[in-house]
Amino acid sequence: MGEAELCRIVKIEHIVCSRKSLFPDKSAHTLLVIAGGMGVLQINEEKHPVSIGKCFYAVPDSGISITPHFNELKLYRIFFDRLSPAEHAEDGRIFDKNLDGFANQGELFTSFPDRVLDMAASLYDNDADDENRAAGYKKQMIFYEILHELASANAPVHSIANTQEAVKRTIHYIQTNYEKDLTRDKLANMAKLSPEYYSVVFKQVSGTNLTDYITQIRIQMAKERLLFSDERLSDIAKAVGYKDEYYLSRKFKKEVGVSPSAYIKTPKKIVSMNPHLTRHLLALDVMPAATLSFRWMFGEYQERLNAGQCECRDWMLGFQDDELQRMKPDLMVCIDNISPEKLGTYRRMAPTLVVPWHVKDWRSHFRMISHAVGKSAVAETWLRHFDERVEQVRFLMGTTGAAWQSVALFNIRAESSFVYRNHGMGSQIIYDELRLQPPSSILLAPDQVSISVAPADFLPRYAADCIILSIEKSDRAEWRARDMLGSPAWQEWLSGPSHRLHIVDMDRWHGYDPISATWQLDDVERLLSYHSPSNIV
């Protein structure tokens, strides 16, 4: 960017794409920062694979479209003008719009994708307060930080003294452009090195030769598409850089030891990086080799995990990368709160299924996981039986009048407390499956998973005919709950003839998965279907 150049934000958008989307506005420079999901971005005739943390740039008048894979894509789109000093403008103009790019069009490398993604989110959050001058300055400052990071990271290679750093940039290019024609001459030219010297430095940096490295990346990406999509083998071959399915099959069998079709059916050594997803696997009768676990473990299923020699690790501690590497997993599953760097590390170890936590519901999560482990038929049978149970409970509630009660879900922890409306603490059963109604104040609240509320403020704001209370198993949380229930306001509410309070086990109600859904449905049937009185402890 020129010394006297200015950049002016035109518009910032947060976009969720569930199908192919065209971006018709071509009037300004466009910066795209991927916030979640996977897919393909097309800028004019160039196609680019996208995943969380990647950044892309297009100059004005460029055609842009994006197509999600597997699940929805989330991204930030920043429109901006580049303004250069106007030369000898008779109309008094100081600046003219500069349509040239500040970097090469297409994917922009960044050394810190997490940081750029955080800055893009902050930029979007600060965009709402246009009347606040300080907020405007902050927005502009964040924007220039983003441009500085991207311009610095994508400076011409000849400005990078360290040849190993230049080769690392080509490795990043291979990881994100594996479907393209990747030749040694082309990559060496990008690093501004001779082909022979590039090969030497590449092996020093990566530990393997260029051909083997490209093959490893392509086969790994083919594995993900085989497990996570319904694409034809011919389409997968082209998507990962091979001319046809026959060539891919030969390469795949040489590297993996089995054909692509046999690979899909082969049992996998699975590592689950989220306890909710582990319960999905257990519902499918699939035993993971290792899993992260909540402090309260997996209830009645813990014995099965122990018998299956599954290594359980407290989710607050996690697994170190070298531990995971030694496990040699065939498949990893996680949710979409993972950082781009960590996801890249996992994907280099094994195909990694990223479940979109808030974009999809637990049934969609279940189907995604069942598809990845070859158990789709098992999942559909499970869901059919579960739906029959839901209908039975709904019928029982209708006969007792409980189906017409309003229900609020309140959770008390040691230092916080929440009202839940979706994605957890039984909301998926109470509101989605059984179609019970929350108090109107919850319906009118902003659309979010939970609403933070102090215990003393709960009744005035969210009182209902029936309150389901879950309490964290800690002395502090239990003291807060007793203090709340002993207050005059609660004693008066409890004396109401139509009011019911049911205290449930948070271990059973915390989860958002098939097993937790079954536990919660069992509790609802017992507590709400037979005029059960309040159970105060």
XYZ file of C-alpha atoms in Angstrom:
537
model
C 0.000 0.000 0.000
C 1.233 3.490 -0.864
C 2.676 5.838 1.701
C -0.226 8.322 1.546
C -2.903 5.764 0.793
C -6.030 5.431 2.930
C -8.437 2.524 3.248
C -12.109 3.133 4.089
C -14.513 0.455 5.307
C -17.697 0.394 3.239
C -19.574 -2.498 4.855
C -18.990 -5.498 7.152
C -21.211 -8.592 7.072
C -21.398 -11.888 8.961
C -22.741 -14.487 6.530
C -23.940 -18.061 7.025
C -24.142 -20.070 3.770
C -26.099 -23.331 3.659
C -25.976 -23.629 -0.134
C -24.048 -22.116 -3.039
C -24.119 -18.336 -2.662
C -23.206 -15.600 -5.138
C -21.859 -12.242 -3.984
C -23.196 -9.794 -6.572
C -21.787 -6.565 -5.079
C -18.556 -5.907 -7.005
C -18.136 -2.199 -6.289
C -15.365 -2.416 -3.675
C -12.376 -4.463 -2.573
C -13.505 -7.604 -0.744
C -11.815 -9.389 2.147
C -13.288 -12.726 3.286
C -12.351 -14.343 6.608
C -13.727 -17.875 7.097
C -15.243 -18.327 10.578
C -16.465 -21.935 10.312
C -17.189 -24.839 7.982
C -15.525 -26.098 4.807
C -16.210 -25.596 1.118
C -15.028 -24.044 -2.154
C -14.660 -20.334 -2.934
C -14.528 -19.221 -6.561
C -13.045 -15.839 -7.497
C -13.543 -15.323 -11.225
C -12.217 -18.612 -12.691
C -10.015 -19.608 -9.729
C -11.348 -22.098 -7.154
C -9.988 -22.244 -3.607
C -10.731 -24.786 -0.829
C -11.901 -22.975 2.294
C -11.858 -23.859 5.977
C -11.894 -21.994 9.268
C -9.223 -19.305 9.613
C -8.470 -18.882 5.898
C -8.480 -15.392 4.335
C -9.253 -14.437 0.734
C -9.035 -11.183 -1.206
C -10.717 -9.953 -4.387
C -10.356 -6.659 -6.228
C -13.433 -4.712 -7.438
C -15.440 -6.169 -10.342
C -14.497 -9.756 -9.398
C -17.096 -12.523 -9.538
C -17.291 -14.326 -6.198
C -19.263 -17.429 -5.197
C -18.957 -19.881 -2.321
C -20.231 -23.467 -1.943
C -20.266 -25.218 1.468
C -19.201 -28.841 2.004
C -20.612 -31.149 4.714
C -22.247 -28.327 6.733
C -22.875 -24.597 6.687
C -20.132 -22.072 6.076
C -19.713 -18.973 8.231
C -17.612 -16.018 7.157
C -16.987 -12.320 7.609
C -17.110 -10.220 4.442
C -15.400 -6.828 4.589
C -15.949 -4.334 1.755
C -13.466 -1.485 1.588
C -12.157 1.248 -0.712
C -8.504 2.018 -1.331
C -8.016 5.766 -1.682
C -4.930 7.284 -3.321
C -4.086 10.991 -3.561
C -5.787 12.622 -6.535
C -3.360 14.313 -8.908
C -4.320 17.789 -10.200
C -8.065 17.259 -9.644
C -9.911 20.351 -10.898
C -13.023 19.540 -8.878
C -11.155 19.750 -5.585
C -11.017 16.008 -4.944
C -8.254 14.971 -2.552
C -8.454 11.196 -3.117
C -9.387 8.863 -5.966
C -10.505 5.251 -5.619
C -7.657 2.853 -6.334
C -8.915 -0.348 -7.973
C -5.548 -2.120 -7.863
C -5.022 -4.871 -5.310
C -2.995 -4.375 -2.138
C -1.960 -8.056 -2.460
C -2.377 -10.859 -4.978
C -5.995 -11.860 -5.524
C -7.039 -15.196 -4.004
C -5.972 -16.787 -0.739
C -3.828 -14.670 1.569
C -1.394 -16.411 3.878
C -1.434 -15.463 7.557
C 0.900 -16.629 10.296
C -1.797 -16.030 12.899
C -5.218 -17.153 11.552
C -6.762 -17.169 15.055
C -5.761 -13.555 15.570
C -7.100 -12.430 12.185
C -10.393 -14.266 12.821
C -10.714 -12.654 16.265
C -10.035 -9.228 14.754
C -12.644 -9.777 12.032
C -15.222 -10.752 14.678
C -14.303 -7.689 16.748
C -14.567 -5.511 13.652
C -18.081 -6.817 13.008
C -19.083 -6.321 16.663
C -17.825 -2.728 16.631
C -19.627 -1.977 13.381
C -23.009 -1.634 15.129
C -22.118 1.570 17.006
C -21.739 4.088 14.174
C -22.756 7.027 16.363
C -19.881 6.508 18.793
C -16.765 8.307 17.566
C -14.459 6.282 19.818
C -15.973 3.054 18.466
C -15.373 4.346 14.940
C -11.704 4.953 15.675
C -11.404 1.497 17.231
C -13.047 -0.085 14.183
C -10.610 1.646 11.843
C -7.664 0.649 14.034
C -8.717 -3.032 13.996
C -9.174 -2.900 10.224
C -5.679 -1.496 9.685
C -4.273 -4.216 11.961
C -5.889 -6.841 9.731
C -4.486 -5.202 6.592
C -1.033 -4.906 8.192
C -0.986 -8.601 9.133
C -2.094 -9.722 5.664
C 0.116 -7.285 3.737
C 3.170 -8.250 5.815
C 2.565 -11.993 5.554
C 2.023 -11.792 1.794
C 4.935 -9.521 0.923
C 7.051 -10.689 -2.036
C 9.176 -13.650 -1.095
C 12.437 -11.862 -1.949
C 11.888 -9.681 1.111
C 12.085 -12.761 3.369
C 15.738 -13.406 4.150
C 15.279 -16.836 5.654
C 15.018 -19.447 2.911
C 13.379 -21.919 5.290
C 10.616 -19.394 5.912
C 10.142 -19.089 2.157
C 9.807 -22.875 1.857
C 7.359 -22.958 4.781
C 5.159 -20.581 2.822
C 5.132 -23.006 -0.096
C 4.217 -25.823 2.318
C 1.246 -23.761 3.466
C 0.385 -23.250 -0.216
C 0.471 -27.029 -0.783
C -1.768 -27.651 2.249
C -4.410 -25.249 0.932
C -4.035 -25.806 -2.829
C -3.458 -29.560 -3.001
C -5.997 -29.914 -5.831
C -3.856 -27.801 -8.191
C -0.984 -28.832 -10.456
C 1.910 -28.665 -7.981
C 5.290 -28.978 -9.641
C 8.720 -28.544 -8.103
C 9.576 -25.794 -10.582
C 6.443 -23.825 -9.712
C 6.958 -24.116 -5.956
C 10.672 -23.357 -6.209
C 9.845 -20.254 -8.214
C 7.414 -19.160 -5.478
C 10.258 -19.518 -2.946
C 12.690 -17.743 -5.316
C 15.048 -20.714 -5.128
C 16.545 -23.035 -7.701
C 14.588 -26.324 -8.035
C 17.535 -28.368 -6.771
C 18.143 -26.188 -3.715
C 14.398 -25.987 -3.042
C 14.251 -29.821 -2.808
C 17.092 -29.837 -0.279
C 15.531 -27.149 1.928
C 12.058 -28.701 1.588
C 13.280 -32.025 3.012
C 15.073 -30.199 5.847
C 11.877 -28.339 6.767
C 9.252 -31.062 6.251
C 11.230 -34.230 6.957
C 10.156 -35.824 3.671
C 10.561 -35.218 -0.044
C 8.188 -33.038 -2.042
C 6.435 -35.818 -3.982
C 5.693 -37.872 -0.870
C 4.477 -34.804 1.007
C 2.003 -33.836 -1.719
C 0.778 -37.437 -1.892
C 0.249 -37.560 1.883
C -1.795 -34.362 1.837
C -3.939 -35.486 -1.103
C -4.625 -38.948 0.336
C -5.514 -37.412 3.697
C -8.011 -35.075 2.027
C -9.413 -37.981 0.029
C -9.955 -39.899 3.279
C -12.017 -37.010 4.700
C -14.196 -36.815 1.611
C -14.692 -40.591 1.560
C -15.837 -40.571 5.187
C -17.711 -37.268 5.429
C -19.404 -36.814 2.051
C -21.415 -38.760 -0.532
C -19.266 -37.596 -3.450
C -18.428 -40.007 -6.249
C -14.854 -41.250 -6.365
C -14.317 -39.465 -9.690
C -15.329 -36.153 -8.091
C -13.117 -36.803 -5.062
C -10.167 -37.534 -7.354
C -10.503 -34.179 -9.113
C -11.094 -32.361 -5.815
C -7.793 -33.592 -4.372
C -5.665 -33.118 -7.479
C -5.767 -36.432 -9.361
C -6.893 -36.811 -12.973
C -9.400 -39.629 -12.416
C -10.712 -42.195 -9.937
C -8.458 -44.974 -11.294
C -5.290 -43.040 -10.567
C -6.602 -42.083 -7.119
C -7.476 -45.727 -6.367
C -3.955 -46.888 -7.260
C -2.340 -44.152 -5.176
C -4.743 -44.730 -2.290
C -4.136 -48.478 -2.131
C -0.374 -47.963 -2.296
C -0.433 -45.448 0.591
C -3.194 -46.866 2.800
C -2.994 -50.567 1.996
C -6.651 -50.968 0.993
C -8.902 -49.626 -1.736
C -11.070 -46.523 -1.091
C -14.230 -48.652 -0.820
C -12.580 -51.033 1.643
C -11.234 -48.086 3.647
C -14.759 -46.751 4.233
C -15.804 -50.089 5.757
C -12.654 -50.627 7.842
C -13.162 -50.131 11.630
C -11.470 -46.919 12.777
C -9.414 -46.032 15.827
C -11.332 -42.939 16.936
C -10.308 -40.105 19.242
C -13.143 -37.860 20.427
C -12.200 -34.334 21.461
C -15.637 -33.593 22.936
C -17.616 -35.606 25.536
C -20.957 -34.888 23.833
C -19.649 -36.455 20.632
C -18.435 -39.484 22.587
C -22.008 -40.137 23.684
C -23.033 -40.019 20.020
C -20.485 -42.763 19.348
C -21.682 -44.821 22.316
C -25.282 -44.584 21.104
C -24.029 -46.130 17.853
C -22.227 -48.858 19.840
C -18.866 -47.495 18.676
C -16.049 -47.498 21.236
C -13.535 -44.643 20.902
C -9.890 -45.286 21.717
C -9.646 -42.051 23.692
C -11.944 -39.202 24.685
C -12.074 -35.988 26.613
C -14.456 -36.225 29.548
C -16.432 -33.921 31.794
C -15.580 -34.093 35.485
C -18.655 -36.259 36.120
C -17.578 -38.719 33.401
C -20.200 -40.699 31.425
C -22.653 -42.009 34.010
C -23.789 -45.573 33.449
C -21.669 -45.757 30.284
C -18.383 -45.211 32.118
C -18.107 -48.925 32.885
C -18.383 -49.723 29.175
C -15.649 -47.209 28.355
C -13.401 -48.683 31.017
C -14.030 -52.219 29.773
C -13.255 -51.066 26.225
C -9.945 -49.602 27.458
C -10.925 -46.133 26.285
C -8.552 -43.533 27.696
C -10.612 -40.773 29.357
C -8.965 -37.412 30.026
C -10.467 -34.427 31.861
C -11.536 -31.961 29.179
C -9.885 -29.113 31.113
C -6.518 -30.865 30.695
C -6.869 -32.296 27.193
C -4.419 -34.374 25.187
C -1.049 -33.055 24.092
C -0.316 -33.240 20.368
C 2.513 -35.726 20.873
C 0.169 -37.992 22.860
C -2.339 -37.950 20.025
C 0.412 -38.633 17.512
C 1.468 -41.726 19.450
C -2.122 -42.996 19.489
C -2.114 -43.027 15.656
C -5.862 -42.367 15.300
C -7.725 -43.205 12.092
C -10.431 -40.627 12.771
C -10.836 -37.643 15.069
C -14.091 -35.861 15.940
C -14.436 -32.388 17.423
C -16.789 -29.398 17.389
C -16.274 -26.123 15.567
C -14.820 -24.172 18.500
C -11.377 -25.434 17.544
C -8.672 -23.013 16.428
C -7.449 -23.129 12.805
C -3.942 -24.085 13.943
C -5.199 -26.948 16.093
C -7.525 -28.173 13.342
C -4.592 -28.190 10.927
C -2.573 -30.260 13.408
C -5.402 -32.769 13.831
C -6.034 -33.087 10.107
C -2.384 -33.903 9.489
C -2.737 -36.768 12.003
C -6.049 -38.192 10.789
C -9.303 -37.290 8.995
C -11.046 -34.881 11.348
C -14.815 -34.429 11.440
C -15.744 -30.930 12.625
C -19.316 -30.891 13.930
C -21.023 -27.465 13.668
C -22.244 -27.135 17.246
C -24.645 -24.201 17.139
C -25.551 -24.292 13.455
C -26.997 -27.832 13.576
C -29.121 -29.661 16.167
C -28.238 -32.887 17.988
C -30.049 -35.048 15.431
C -27.920 -33.565 12.635
C -24.796 -34.101 14.734
C -25.849 -37.744 15.223
C -26.357 -38.272 11.499
C -23.023 -36.634 10.631
C -21.124 -38.858 13.054
C -23.003 -42.002 12.036
C -22.153 -41.315 8.380
C -18.466 -40.903 9.240
C -18.312 -44.245 11.079
C -20.493 -46.169 8.612
C -23.471 -46.478 10.967
C -26.142 -44.401 9.223
C -28.680 -47.250 9.270
C -28.093 -47.752 13.004
C -28.656 -44.037 13.636
C -31.919 -43.977 11.686
C -33.227 -47.003 13.607
C -32.243 -45.371 16.895
C -34.000 -42.127 15.953
C -37.151 -43.974 14.869
C -37.402 -45.728 18.246
C -36.683 -42.468 20.045
C -39.471 -40.696 18.124
C -41.880 -43.417 19.209
C -40.899 -42.800 22.838
C -41.395 -39.057 22.401
C -44.905 -39.632 21.062
C -45.735 -41.849 24.044
C -44.539 -39.241 26.540
C -46.341 -36.463 24.677
C -49.556 -38.499 24.811
C -49.174 -39.115 28.563
C -48.587 -35.422 29.168
C -51.693 -34.593 27.199
C -53.812 -36.848 29.401
C -52.567 -35.147 32.594
C -52.659 -31.559 31.333
C -48.878 -31.181 31.646
C -48.633 -30.555 27.903
C -50.211 -27.123 28.378
C -47.954 -25.949 31.206
C -45.212 -23.418 30.662
C -41.762 -24.750 31.576
C -38.531 -22.913 32.429
C -35.077 -24.531 32.625
C -32.787 -22.998 35.258
C -29.196 -24.033 35.919
C -27.175 -22.903 38.954
C -23.400 -23.193 39.077
C -20.773 -22.094 41.593
C -20.334 -18.591 40.184
C -23.040 -18.280 37.539
C -26.586 -19.269 36.672
C -28.493 -19.515 33.406
C -31.903 -19.920 31.846
C -31.639 -22.275 28.854
C -33.622 -21.974 25.644
C -31.773 -24.247 23.183
C -28.737 -26.495 22.654
C -28.478 -28.006 26.102
C -29.697 -28.567 29.649
C -32.775 -30.421 28.371
C -34.066 -27.618 26.160
C -33.945 -29.885 23.113
C -36.353 -32.303 24.817
C -38.638 -29.837 26.578
C -39.048 -27.316 23.774
C -38.098 -29.106 20.550
C -39.253 -32.703 21.019
C -42.170 -32.346 23.472
C -43.122 -28.852 22.208
C -43.715 -27.438 25.672
C -43.798 -23.679 25.921
C -41.292 -21.494 27.766
C -42.488 -18.338 29.552
C -43.141 -15.481 27.126
C -40.192 -13.551 28.588
C -37.839 -16.284 27.305
C -39.444 -16.219 23.867
C -38.929 -12.458 23.710
C -35.297 -12.634 24.855
C -32.459 -12.477 22.283
C -31.956 -15.735 20.405
C -29.101 -17.364 22.277
C -28.352 -20.698 23.918
C -28.628 -19.451 27.489
C -29.466 -16.268 29.348
C -27.387 -15.273 32.346
C -29.570 -14.373 35.325
C -28.896 -14.117 39.069
C -30.937 -16.523 41.263
C -32.710 -13.592 42.954
C -33.816 -12.265 39.545
C -35.090 -15.543 38.099
C -38.680 -15.588 39.432
C -39.529 -11.966 38.620
C -38.363 -12.436 35.034
C -38.854 -16.101 34.093
C -41.440 -17.711 36.411
C -43.392 -20.578 34.806
C -45.963 -23.212 35.780
C -43.136 -25.735 36.045
C -39.476 -25.028 36.755
C -36.814 -27.655 36.103
C -33.746 -26.827 38.175
C -30.301 -28.383 37.626
C -27.501 -27.690 40.094
C -23.788 -28.128 39.607
C -22.301 -30.633 42.054
C -20.254 -28.215 44.127
C -20.692 -26.862 47.657
C -20.909 -23.302 46.384
C -23.594 -24.071 43.769
C -25.663 -26.089 46.220
C -25.451 -23.285 48.807
C -26.649 -20.756 46.203
C -29.584 -23.013 45.305
C -30.619 -23.515 48.952
C -30.371 -19.795 49.599
C -32.596 -19.070 46.600
C -35.217 -21.705 47.432
C -35.413 -20.514 51.037
C -36.237 -16.942 50.065
C -39.771 -15.556 50.719
C -40.384 -15.108 46.979
C -39.702 -18.764 46.279
C -41.671 -19.974 49.270
C -44.643 -17.980 48.041
C -44.274 -19.336 44.486
C -44.018 -22.931 45.751
C -47.267 -22.522 47.688
C -49.156 -21.956 44.434
C -51.347 -25.022 43.737
C -50.400 -25.251 40.045
C -46.674 -24.620 40.486
C -44.148 -27.434 40.262
C -40.412 -27.400 40.910
C -38.371 -30.422 39.807
C -34.693 -30.686 40.713
C -32.847 -32.898 38.236
C -29.359 -34.368 38.000
C -27.163 -31.952 36.044
C -24.986 -34.864 34.911
C -27.997 -36.239 33.004
C -29.302 -32.872 31.789
C -26.099 -31.184 30.720
C -25.538 -33.234 27.569
C -26.643 -32.501 24.007
C -26.537 -35.950 22.441
C -28.701 -39.080 21.942
C -27.852 -40.699 25.286
C -28.525 -37.500 27.244
C -31.745 -37.041 25.268
C -32.863 -40.498 26.431
C -31.993 -39.739 30.058
C -33.856 -36.439 29.909
C -36.921 -37.989 28.271
C -36.991 -40.651 31.018
C -36.896 -37.948 33.697
C -39.608 -35.898 31.991
C -41.883 -38.927 31.752
C -41.396 -39.620 35.459
C -41.737 -36.011 36.642
C -44.274 -34.382 34.330
C -46.538 -37.134 33.069
C -48.071 -38.278 36.345
C -48.784 -35.107 38.352
C -45.547 -35.573 40.283
C -45.235 -33.110 43.175
C -42.294 -30.770 43.575
C -39.116 -32.593 44.640
C -37.248 -30.120 46.869
C -34.030 -31.304 48.492
